[in-house]
PDB file of C-alpha atoms and ligand atoms in Angstrom:
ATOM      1  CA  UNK A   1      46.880 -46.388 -23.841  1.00 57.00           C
ATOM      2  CA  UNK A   2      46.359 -47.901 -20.883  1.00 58.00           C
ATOM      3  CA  UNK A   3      47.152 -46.575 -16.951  1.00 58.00           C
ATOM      4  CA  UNK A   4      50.171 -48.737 -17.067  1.00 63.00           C
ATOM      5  CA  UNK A   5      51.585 -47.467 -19.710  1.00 70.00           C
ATOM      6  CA  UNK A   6      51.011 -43.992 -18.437  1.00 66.00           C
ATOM      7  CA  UNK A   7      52.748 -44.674 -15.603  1.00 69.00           C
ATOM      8  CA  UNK A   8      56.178 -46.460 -17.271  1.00 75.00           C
ATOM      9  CA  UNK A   9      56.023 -43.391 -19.161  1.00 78.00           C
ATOM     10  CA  UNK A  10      56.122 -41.426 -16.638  1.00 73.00           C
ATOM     11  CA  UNK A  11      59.023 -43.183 -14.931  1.00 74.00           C
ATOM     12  CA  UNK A  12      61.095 -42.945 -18.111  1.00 78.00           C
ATOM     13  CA  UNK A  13      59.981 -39.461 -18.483  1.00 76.00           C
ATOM     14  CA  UNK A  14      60.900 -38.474 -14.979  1.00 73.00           C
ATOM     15  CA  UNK A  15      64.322 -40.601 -14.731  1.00 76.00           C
ATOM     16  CA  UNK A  16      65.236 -38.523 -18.297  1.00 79.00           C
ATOM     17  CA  UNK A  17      64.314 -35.343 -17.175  1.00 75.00           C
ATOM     18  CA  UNK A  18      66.361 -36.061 -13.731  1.00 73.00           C
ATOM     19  CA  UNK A  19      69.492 -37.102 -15.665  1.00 75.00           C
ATOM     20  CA  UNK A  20      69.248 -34.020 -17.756  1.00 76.00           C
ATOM     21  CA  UNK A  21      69.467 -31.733 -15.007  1.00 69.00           C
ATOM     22  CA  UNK A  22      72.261 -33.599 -13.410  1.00 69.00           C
ATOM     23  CA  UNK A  23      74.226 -33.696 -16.475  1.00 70.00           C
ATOM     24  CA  UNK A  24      73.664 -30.110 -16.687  1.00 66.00           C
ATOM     25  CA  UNK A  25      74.734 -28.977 -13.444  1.00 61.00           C
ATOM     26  CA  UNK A  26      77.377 -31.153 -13.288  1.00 60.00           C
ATOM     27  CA  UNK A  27      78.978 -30.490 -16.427  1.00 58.00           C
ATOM     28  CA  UNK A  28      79.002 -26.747 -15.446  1.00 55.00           C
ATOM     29  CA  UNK A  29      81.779 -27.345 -12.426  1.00 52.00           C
ATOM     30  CA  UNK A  30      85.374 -27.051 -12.642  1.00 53.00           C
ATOM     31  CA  UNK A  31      87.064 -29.937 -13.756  1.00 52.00           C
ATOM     32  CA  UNK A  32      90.382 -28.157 -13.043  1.00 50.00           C
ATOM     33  CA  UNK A  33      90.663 -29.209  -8.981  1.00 48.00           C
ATOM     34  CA  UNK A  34      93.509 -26.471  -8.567  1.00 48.00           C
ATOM     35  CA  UNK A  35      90.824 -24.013  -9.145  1.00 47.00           C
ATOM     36  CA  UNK A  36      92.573 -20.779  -8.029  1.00 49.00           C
ATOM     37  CA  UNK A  37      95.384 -21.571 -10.808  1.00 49.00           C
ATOM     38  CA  UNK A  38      93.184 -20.991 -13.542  1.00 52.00           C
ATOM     39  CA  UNK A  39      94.251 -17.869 -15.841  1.00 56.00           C
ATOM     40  CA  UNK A  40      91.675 -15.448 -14.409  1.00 59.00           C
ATOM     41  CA  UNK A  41      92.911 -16.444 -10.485  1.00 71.00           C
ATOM     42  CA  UNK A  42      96.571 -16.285 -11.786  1.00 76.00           C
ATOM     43  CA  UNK A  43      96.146 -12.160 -12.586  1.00 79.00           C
ATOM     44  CA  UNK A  44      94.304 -11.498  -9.365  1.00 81.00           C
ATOM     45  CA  UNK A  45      97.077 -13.692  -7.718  1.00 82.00           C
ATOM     46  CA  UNK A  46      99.801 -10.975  -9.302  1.00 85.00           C
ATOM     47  CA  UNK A  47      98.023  -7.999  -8.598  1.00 85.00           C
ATOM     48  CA  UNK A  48      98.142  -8.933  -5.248  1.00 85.00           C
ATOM     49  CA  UNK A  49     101.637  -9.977  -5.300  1.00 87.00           C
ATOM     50  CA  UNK A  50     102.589  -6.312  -6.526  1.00 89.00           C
ATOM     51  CA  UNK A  51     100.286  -4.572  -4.125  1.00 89.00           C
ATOM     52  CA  UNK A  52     101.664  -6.149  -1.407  1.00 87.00           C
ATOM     53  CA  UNK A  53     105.066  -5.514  -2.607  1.00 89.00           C
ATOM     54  CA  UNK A  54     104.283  -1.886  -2.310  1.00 89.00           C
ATOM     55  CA  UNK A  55     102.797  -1.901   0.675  1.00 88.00           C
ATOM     56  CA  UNK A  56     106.205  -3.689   2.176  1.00 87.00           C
ATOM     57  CA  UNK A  57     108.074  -1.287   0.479  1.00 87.00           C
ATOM     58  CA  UNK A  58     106.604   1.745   2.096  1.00 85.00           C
ATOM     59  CA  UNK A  59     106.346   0.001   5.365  1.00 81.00           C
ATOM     60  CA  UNK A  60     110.315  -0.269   5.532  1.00 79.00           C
ATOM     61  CA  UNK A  61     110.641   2.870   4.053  1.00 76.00           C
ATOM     62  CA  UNK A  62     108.537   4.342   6.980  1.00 72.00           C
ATOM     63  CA  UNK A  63     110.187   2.180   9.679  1.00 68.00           C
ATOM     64  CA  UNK A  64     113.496   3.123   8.162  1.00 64.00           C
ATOM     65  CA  UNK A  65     112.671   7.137   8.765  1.00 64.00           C
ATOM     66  CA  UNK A  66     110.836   6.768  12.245  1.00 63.00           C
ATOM     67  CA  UNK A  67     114.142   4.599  13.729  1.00 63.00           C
ATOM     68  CA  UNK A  68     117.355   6.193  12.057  1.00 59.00           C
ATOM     69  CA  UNK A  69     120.529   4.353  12.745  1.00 59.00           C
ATOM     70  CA  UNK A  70     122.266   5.383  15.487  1.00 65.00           C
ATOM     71  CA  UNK A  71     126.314   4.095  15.158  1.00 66.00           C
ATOM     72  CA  UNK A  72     128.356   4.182  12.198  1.00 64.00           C
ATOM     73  CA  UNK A  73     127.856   0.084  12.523  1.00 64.00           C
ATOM     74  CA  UNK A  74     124.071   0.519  11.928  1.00 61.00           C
ATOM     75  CA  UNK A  75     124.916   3.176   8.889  1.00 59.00           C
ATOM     76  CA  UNK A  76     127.139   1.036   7.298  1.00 61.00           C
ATOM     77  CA  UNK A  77     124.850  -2.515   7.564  1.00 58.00           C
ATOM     78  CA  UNK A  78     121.917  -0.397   7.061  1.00 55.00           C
ATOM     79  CA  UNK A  79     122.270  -0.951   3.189  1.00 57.00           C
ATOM     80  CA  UNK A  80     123.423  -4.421   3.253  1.00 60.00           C
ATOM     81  CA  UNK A  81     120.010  -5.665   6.068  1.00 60.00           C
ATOM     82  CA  UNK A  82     117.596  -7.921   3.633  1.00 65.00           C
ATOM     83  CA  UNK A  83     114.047  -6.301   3.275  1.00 65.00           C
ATOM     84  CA  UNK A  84     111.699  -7.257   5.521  1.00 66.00           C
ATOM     85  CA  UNK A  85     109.337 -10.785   4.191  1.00 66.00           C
ATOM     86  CA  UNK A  86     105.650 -10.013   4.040  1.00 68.00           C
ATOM     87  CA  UNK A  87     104.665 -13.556   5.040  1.00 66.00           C
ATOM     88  CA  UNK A  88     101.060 -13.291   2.628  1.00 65.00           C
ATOM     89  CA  UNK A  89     103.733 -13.148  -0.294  1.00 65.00           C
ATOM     90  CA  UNK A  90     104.370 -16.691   0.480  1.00 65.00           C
ATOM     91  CA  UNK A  91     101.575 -18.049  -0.252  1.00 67.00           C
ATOM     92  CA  UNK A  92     101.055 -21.376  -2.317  1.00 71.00           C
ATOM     93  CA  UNK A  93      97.842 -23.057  -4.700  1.00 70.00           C
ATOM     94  CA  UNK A  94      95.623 -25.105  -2.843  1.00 69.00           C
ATOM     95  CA  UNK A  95      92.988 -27.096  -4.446  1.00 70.00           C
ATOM     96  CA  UNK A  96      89.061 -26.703  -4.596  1.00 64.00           C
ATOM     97  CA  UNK A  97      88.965 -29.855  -2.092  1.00 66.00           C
ATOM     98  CA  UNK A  98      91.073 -28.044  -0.097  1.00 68.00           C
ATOM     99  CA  UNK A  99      89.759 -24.717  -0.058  1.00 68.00           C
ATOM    100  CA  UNK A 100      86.373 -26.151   0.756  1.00 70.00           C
ATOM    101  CA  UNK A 101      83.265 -24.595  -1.435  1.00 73.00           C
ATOM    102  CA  UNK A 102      83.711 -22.134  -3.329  1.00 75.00           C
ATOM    103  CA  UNK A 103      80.889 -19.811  -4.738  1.00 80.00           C
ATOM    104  CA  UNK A 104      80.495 -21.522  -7.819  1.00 81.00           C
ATOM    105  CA  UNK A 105      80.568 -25.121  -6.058  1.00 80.00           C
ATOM    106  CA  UNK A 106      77.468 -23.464  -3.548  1.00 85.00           C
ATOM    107  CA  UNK A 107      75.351 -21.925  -6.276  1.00 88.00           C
ATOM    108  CA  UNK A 108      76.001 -25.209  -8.371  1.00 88.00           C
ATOM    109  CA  UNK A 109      75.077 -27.179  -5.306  1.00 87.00           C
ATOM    110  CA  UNK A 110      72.032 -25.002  -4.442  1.00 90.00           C
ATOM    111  CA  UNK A 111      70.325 -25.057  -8.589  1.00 91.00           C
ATOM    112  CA  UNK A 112      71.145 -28.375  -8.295  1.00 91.00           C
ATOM    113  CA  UNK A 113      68.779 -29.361  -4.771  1.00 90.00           C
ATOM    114  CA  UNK A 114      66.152 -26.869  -5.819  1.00 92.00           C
ATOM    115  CA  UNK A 115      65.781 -28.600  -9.284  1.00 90.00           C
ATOM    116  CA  UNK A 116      65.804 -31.539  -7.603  1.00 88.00           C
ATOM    117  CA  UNK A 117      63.355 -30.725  -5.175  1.00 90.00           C
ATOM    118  CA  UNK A 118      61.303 -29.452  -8.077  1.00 90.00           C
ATOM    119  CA  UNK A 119      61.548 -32.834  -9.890  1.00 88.00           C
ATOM    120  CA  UNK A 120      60.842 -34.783  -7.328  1.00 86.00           C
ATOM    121  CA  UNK A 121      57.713 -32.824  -6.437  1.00 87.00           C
ATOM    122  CA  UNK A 122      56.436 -32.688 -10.332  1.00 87.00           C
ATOM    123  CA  UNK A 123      57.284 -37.160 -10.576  1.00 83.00           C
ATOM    124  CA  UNK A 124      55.517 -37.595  -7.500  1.00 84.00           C
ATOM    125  CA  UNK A 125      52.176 -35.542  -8.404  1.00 85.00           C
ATOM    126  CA  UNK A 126      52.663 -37.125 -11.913  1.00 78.00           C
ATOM    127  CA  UNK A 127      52.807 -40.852 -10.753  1.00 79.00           C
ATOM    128  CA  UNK A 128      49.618 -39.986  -8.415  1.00 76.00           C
ATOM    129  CA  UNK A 129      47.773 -39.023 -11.470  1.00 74.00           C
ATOM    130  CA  UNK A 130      48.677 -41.846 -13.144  1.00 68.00           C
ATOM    131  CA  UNK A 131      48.699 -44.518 -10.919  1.00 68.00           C
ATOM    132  CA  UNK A 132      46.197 -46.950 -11.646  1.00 58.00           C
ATOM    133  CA  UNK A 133      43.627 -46.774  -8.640  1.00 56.00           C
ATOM    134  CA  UNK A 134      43.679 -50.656  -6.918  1.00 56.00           C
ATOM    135  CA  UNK A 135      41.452 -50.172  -3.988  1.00 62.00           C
ATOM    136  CA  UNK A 136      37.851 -49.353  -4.278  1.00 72.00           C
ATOM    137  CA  UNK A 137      36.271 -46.701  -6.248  1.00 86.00           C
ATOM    138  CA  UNK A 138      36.461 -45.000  -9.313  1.00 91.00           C
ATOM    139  CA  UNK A 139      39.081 -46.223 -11.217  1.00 90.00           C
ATOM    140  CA  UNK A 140      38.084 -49.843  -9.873  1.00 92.00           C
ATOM    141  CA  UNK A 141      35.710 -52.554 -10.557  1.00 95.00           C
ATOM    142  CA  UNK A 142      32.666 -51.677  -8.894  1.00 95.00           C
ATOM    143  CA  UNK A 143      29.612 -53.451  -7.886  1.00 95.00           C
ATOM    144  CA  UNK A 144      26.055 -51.854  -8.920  1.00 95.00           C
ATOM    145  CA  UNK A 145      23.984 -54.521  -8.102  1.00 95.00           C
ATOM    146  CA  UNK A 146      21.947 -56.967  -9.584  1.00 96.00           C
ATOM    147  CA  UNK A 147      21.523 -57.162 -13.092  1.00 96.00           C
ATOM    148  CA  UNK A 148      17.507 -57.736 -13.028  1.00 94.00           C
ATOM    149  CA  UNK A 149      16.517 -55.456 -10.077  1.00 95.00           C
ATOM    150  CA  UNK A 150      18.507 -52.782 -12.387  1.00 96.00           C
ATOM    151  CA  UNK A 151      16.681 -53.856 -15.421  1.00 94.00           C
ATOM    152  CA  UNK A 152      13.517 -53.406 -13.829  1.00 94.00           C
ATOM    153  CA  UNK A 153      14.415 -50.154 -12.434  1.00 95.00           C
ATOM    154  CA  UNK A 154      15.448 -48.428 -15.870  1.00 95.00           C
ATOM    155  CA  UNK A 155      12.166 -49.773 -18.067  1.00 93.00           C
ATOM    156  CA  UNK A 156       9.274 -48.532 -16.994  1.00 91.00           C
ATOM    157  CA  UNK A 157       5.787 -50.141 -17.383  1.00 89.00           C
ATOM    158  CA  UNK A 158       5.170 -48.152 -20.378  1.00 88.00           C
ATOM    159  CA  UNK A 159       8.681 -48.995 -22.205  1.00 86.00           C
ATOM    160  CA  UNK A 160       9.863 -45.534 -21.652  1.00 88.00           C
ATOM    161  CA  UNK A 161      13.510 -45.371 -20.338  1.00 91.00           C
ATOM    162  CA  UNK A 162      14.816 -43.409 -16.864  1.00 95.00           C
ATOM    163  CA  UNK A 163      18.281 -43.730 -16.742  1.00 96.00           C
ATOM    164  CA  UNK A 164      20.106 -44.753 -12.913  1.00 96.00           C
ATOM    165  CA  UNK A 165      22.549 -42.666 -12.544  1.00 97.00           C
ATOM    166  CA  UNK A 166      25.633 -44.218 -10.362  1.00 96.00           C
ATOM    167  CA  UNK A 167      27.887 -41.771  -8.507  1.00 95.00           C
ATOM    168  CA  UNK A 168      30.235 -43.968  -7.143  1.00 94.00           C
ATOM    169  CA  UNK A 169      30.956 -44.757 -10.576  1.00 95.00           C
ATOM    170  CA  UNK A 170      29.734 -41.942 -12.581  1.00 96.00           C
ATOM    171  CA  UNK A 171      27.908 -44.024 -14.571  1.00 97.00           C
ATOM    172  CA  UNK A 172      24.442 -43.739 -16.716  1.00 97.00           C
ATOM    173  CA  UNK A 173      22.844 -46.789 -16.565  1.00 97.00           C
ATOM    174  CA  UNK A 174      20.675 -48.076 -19.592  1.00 96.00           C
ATOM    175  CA  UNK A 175      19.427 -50.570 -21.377  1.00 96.00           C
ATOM    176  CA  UNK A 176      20.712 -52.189 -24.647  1.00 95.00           C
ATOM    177  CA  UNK A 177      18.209 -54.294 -26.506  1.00 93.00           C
ATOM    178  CA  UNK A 178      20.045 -57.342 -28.183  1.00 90.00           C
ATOM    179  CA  UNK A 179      18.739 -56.906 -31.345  1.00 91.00           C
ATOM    180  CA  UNK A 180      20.432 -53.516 -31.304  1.00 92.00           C
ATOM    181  CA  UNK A 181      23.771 -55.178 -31.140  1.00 90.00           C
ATOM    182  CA  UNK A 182      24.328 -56.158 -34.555  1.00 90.00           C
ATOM    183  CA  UNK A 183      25.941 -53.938 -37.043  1.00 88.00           C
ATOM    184  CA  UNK A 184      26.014 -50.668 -34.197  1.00 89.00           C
ATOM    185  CA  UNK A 185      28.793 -48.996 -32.727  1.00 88.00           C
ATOM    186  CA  UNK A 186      29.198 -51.283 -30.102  1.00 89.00           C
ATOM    187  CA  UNK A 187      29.677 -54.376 -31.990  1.00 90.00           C
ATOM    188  CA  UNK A 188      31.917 -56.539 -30.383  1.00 92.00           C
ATOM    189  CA  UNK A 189      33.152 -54.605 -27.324  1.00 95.00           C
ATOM    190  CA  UNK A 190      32.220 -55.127 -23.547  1.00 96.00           C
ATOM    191  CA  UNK A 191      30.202 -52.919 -23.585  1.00 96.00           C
ATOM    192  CA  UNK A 192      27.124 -54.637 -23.036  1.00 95.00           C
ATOM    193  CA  UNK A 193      25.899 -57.423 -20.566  1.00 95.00           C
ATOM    194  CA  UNK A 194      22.897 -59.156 -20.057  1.00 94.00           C
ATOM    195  CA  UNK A 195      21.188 -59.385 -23.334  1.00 92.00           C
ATOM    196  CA  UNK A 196      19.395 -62.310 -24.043  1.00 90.00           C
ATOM    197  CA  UNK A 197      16.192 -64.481 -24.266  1.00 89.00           C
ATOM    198  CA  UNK A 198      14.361 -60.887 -25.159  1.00 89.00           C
ATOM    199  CA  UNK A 199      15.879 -59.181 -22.765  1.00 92.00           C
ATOM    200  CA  UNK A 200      17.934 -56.263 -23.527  1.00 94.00           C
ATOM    201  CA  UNK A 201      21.384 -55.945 -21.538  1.00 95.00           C
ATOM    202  CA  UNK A 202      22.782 -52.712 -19.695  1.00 97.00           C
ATOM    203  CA  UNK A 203      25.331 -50.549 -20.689  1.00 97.00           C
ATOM    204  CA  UNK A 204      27.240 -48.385 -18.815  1.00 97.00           C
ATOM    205  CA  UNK A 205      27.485 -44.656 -19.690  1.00 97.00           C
ATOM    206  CA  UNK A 206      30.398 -42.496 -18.328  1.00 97.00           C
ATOM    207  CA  UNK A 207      28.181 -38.952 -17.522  1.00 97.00           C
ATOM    208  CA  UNK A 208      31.746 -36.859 -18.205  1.00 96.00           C
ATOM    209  CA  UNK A 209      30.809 -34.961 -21.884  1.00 97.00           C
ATOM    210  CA  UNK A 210      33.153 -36.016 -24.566  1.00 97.00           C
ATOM    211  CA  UNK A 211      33.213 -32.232 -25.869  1.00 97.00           C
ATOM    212  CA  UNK A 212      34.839 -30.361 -22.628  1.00 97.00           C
ATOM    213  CA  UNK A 213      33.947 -32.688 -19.933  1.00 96.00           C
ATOM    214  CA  UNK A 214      30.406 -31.412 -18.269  1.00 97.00           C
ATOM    215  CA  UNK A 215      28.496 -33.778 -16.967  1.00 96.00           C
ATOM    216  CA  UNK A 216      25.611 -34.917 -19.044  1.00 97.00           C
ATOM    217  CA  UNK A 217      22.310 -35.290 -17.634  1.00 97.00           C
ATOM    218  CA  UNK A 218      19.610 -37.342 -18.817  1.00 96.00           C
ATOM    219  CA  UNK A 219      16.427 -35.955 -20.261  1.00 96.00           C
ATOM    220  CA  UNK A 220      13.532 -38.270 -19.997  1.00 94.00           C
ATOM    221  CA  UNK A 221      10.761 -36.071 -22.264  1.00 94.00           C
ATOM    222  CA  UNK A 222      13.102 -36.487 -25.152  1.00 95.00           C
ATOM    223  CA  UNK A 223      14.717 -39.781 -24.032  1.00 95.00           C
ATOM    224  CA  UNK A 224      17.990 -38.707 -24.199  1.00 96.00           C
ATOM    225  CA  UNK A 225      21.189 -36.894 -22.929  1.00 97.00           C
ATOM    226  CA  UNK A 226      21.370 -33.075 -23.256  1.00 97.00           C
ATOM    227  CA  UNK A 227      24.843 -31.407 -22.324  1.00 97.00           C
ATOM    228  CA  UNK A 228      24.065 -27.425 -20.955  1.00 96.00           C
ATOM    229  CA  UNK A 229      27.517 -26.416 -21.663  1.00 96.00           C
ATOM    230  CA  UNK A 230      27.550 -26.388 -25.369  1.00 96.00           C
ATOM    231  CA  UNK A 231      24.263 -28.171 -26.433  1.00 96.00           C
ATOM    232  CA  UNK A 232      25.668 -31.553 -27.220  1.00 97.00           C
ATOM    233  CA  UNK A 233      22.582 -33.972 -27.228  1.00 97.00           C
ATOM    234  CA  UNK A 234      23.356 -38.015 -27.162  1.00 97.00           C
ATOM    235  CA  UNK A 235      20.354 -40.725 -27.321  1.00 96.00           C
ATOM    236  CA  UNK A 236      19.785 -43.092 -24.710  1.00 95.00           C
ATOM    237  CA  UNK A 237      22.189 -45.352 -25.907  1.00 96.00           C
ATOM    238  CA  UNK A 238      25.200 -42.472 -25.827  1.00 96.00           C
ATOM    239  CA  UNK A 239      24.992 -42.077 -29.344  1.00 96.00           C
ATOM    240  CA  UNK A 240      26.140 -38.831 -30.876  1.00 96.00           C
ATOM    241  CA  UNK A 241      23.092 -36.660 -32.593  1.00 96.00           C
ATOM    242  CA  UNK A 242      23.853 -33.265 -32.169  1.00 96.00           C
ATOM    243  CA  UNK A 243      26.261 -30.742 -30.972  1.00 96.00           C
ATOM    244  CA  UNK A 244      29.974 -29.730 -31.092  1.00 97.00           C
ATOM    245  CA  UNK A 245      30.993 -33.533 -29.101  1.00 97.00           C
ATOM    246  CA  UNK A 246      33.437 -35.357 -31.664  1.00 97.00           C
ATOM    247  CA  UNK A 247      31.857 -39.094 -30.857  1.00 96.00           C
ATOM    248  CA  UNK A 248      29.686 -40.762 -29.144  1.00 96.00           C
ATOM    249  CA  UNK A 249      29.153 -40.661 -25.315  1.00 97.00           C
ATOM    250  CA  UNK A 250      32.209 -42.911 -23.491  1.00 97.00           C
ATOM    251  CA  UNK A 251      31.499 -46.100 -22.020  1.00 97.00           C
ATOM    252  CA  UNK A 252      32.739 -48.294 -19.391  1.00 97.00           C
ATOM    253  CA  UNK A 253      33.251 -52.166 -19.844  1.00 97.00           C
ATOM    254  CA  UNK A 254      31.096 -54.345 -18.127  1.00 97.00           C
ATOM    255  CA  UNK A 255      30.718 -57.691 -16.890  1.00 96.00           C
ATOM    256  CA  UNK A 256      28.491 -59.889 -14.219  1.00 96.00           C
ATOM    257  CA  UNK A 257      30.285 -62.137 -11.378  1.00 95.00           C
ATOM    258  CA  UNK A 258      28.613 -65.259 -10.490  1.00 95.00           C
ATOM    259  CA  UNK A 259      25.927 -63.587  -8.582  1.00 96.00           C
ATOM    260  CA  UNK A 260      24.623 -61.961 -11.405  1.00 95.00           C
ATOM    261  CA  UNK A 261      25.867 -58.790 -10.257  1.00 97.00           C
ATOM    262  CA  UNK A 262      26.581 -56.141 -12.616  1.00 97.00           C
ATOM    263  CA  UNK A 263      30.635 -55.084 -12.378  1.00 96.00           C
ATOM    264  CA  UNK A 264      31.445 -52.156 -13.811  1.00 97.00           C
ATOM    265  CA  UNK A 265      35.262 -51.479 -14.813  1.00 96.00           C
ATOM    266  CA  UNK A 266      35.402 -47.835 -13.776  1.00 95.00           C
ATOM    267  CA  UNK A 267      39.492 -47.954 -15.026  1.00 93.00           C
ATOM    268  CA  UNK A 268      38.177 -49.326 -18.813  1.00 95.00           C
ATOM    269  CA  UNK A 269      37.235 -46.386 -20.648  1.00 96.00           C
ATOM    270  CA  UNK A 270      36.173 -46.966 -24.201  1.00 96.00           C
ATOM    271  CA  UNK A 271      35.145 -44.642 -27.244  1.00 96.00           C
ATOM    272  CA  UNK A 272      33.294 -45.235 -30.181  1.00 95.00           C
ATOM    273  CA  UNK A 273      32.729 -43.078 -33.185  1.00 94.00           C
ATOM    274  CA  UNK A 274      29.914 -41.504 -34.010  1.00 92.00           C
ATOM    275  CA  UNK A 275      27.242 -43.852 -35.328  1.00 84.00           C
ATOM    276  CA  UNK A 276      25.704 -43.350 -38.905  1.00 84.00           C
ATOM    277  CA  UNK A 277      23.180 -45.248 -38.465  1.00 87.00           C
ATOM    278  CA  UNK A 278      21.390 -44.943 -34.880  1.00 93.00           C
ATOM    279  CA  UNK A 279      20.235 -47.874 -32.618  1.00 94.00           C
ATOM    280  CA  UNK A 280      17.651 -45.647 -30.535  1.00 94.00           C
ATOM    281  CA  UNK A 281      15.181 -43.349 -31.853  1.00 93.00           C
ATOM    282  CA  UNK A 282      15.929 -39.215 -30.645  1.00 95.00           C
ATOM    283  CA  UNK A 283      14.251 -37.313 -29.832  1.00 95.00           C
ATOM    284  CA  UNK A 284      10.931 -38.973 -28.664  1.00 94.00           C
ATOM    285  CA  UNK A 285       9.773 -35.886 -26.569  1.00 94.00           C
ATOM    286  CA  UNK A 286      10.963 -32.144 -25.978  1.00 95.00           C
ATOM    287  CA  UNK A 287      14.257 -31.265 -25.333  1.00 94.00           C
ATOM    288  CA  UNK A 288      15.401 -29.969 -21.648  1.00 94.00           C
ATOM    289  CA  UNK A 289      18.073 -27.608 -22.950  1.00 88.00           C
TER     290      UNK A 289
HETATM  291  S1  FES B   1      30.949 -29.945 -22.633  1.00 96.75           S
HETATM  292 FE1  FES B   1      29.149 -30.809 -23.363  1.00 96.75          FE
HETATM  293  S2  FES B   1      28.774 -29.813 -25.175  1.00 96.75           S
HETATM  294 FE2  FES B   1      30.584 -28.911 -24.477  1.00 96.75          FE
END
């Protein structure tokens, strides 16, 4: 699966995961806009009603001992005067637009920018990752010279092999001989460059462990790579020959531009299985681990 991929993924992933949360929240608000007419606001609404009834009553009962009627005229329309209004008894429904926010509206509001916050946050660390790098370095095409001066800096004068290692592109360099080709591993894939008229092309090997990720140095007694985490060991062509790593060392594709420079594609990851049959003798010397 390639970074593109990944990252349309991603996007889908994210867009889903957005929707879901607005759905939720959304689907948990009143539909009812008269929200203070619901049943539960309609028994508060008569409590008060009868509370404040009582509290009227007693208030004219009160205002009715403290202020006696004075003339037989006041005695006799004492009875007949209407009870005082309590103006809060005449009080009507307003909507939720009206009444502004209401408590649920703010904490629906709040899970709903603090989700979205989160979200936003986890897409934008996720599409980082993901991104395909287009500038320079790893994750890029990158130069490592050219292909001969590299040749002649792996093989030594006695045949034996010292890897280069690459930073920039974490990347073991070795060499491939092109009878080797045939019928191993790497059959077929770009994988190697350079072969021909008897001499062998380069590969490029990514250092990362294919077990838990250590980086893999090279160990020139034995002519291969030894991995001190868990003991892995991996010839000088990457090949798997010990160890708890499930294939063979990971390589990068390859390629030369018209200068004969050697291009590896840092973003172009590719696995083989392990081999059966080995292209590179292992060990040749003591081990380093
Ligand atoms: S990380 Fe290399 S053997 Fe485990």
């Amino acid at each position: 699966m390639d970074a593109t991929t990944l990252f349309i993924i991603g996007i889908v992933a994210a867009a889903g995961l957005l929707a879901i949360g607005v759905f939720t929240v959304a689907g948990g608000r009143p539909k009812d806009e008269t929200g203070i007419t619901a049943p539960l606001d309609r028994v508060a609404l008569q409590r008060d009603r009868r509370a404040r009834r009582e509290r009227a009553a007693r208030s004219a009962a009160a205002v009715a001992v403290l202020s006696p009627p004075e003339t037989d005229e006041e005695y006799d329309g004492a009875d007949e005067a209407p009870p005082p209004v309590d103006p809060m008894l005449e009080r009507t429904a307003v909507s939720a637009s009206q009444l502004g926010v209401t408590r649920r509206g703010f904490f629906n509001r709040a899970l709903l920018t603090v989700f979205g916050i989160f979200l936003g946050q986890f897409a934008i660390a996720g599409l980082a990752f993901m991104w395909p790098k287009l500038g320079e370095g790893f994750g890029s095409p990158i130069n490592l010279g050219n292909l001969n001066d590299l040749r002649s800096e792996i093989i030594q004068g006695d045949g034996s092999i010292v890897p280069t290692f690459v930073a920039s592109a974490q990347t073991w360099l070795v060499p491939m001989p092109e009878n080797a080709i045939a019928g191993s591993s790497f059959e077929g894939l770009p994988v190697v460059i350079g072969a021909g008229g008897g001499e062998p092309g380069l590969m490029a090997l990514w250092q990362r462990c294919v077990h838990l990720g250590c980086r893999v140095p090279s160990c020139v007694p034995s002519q291969g790579f030894e991995c001190p985490c868990h003991g892995s060991r991996y010839n000088f062509h990457g090949e798997y020959e010990a160890g708890p790593a499930p294939r063979n060392m990971d390589r990068f594709a390859v390629e030369l531009d018209d200068a004969d420079n050697l291009i590896v594609q840092t973003g172009q990851v590719i696995e083989t299985p392990r081999a059966s049959t080995k292209t590179i003798q292992y060990p040749q010397g003591p081990s380093c681990v």
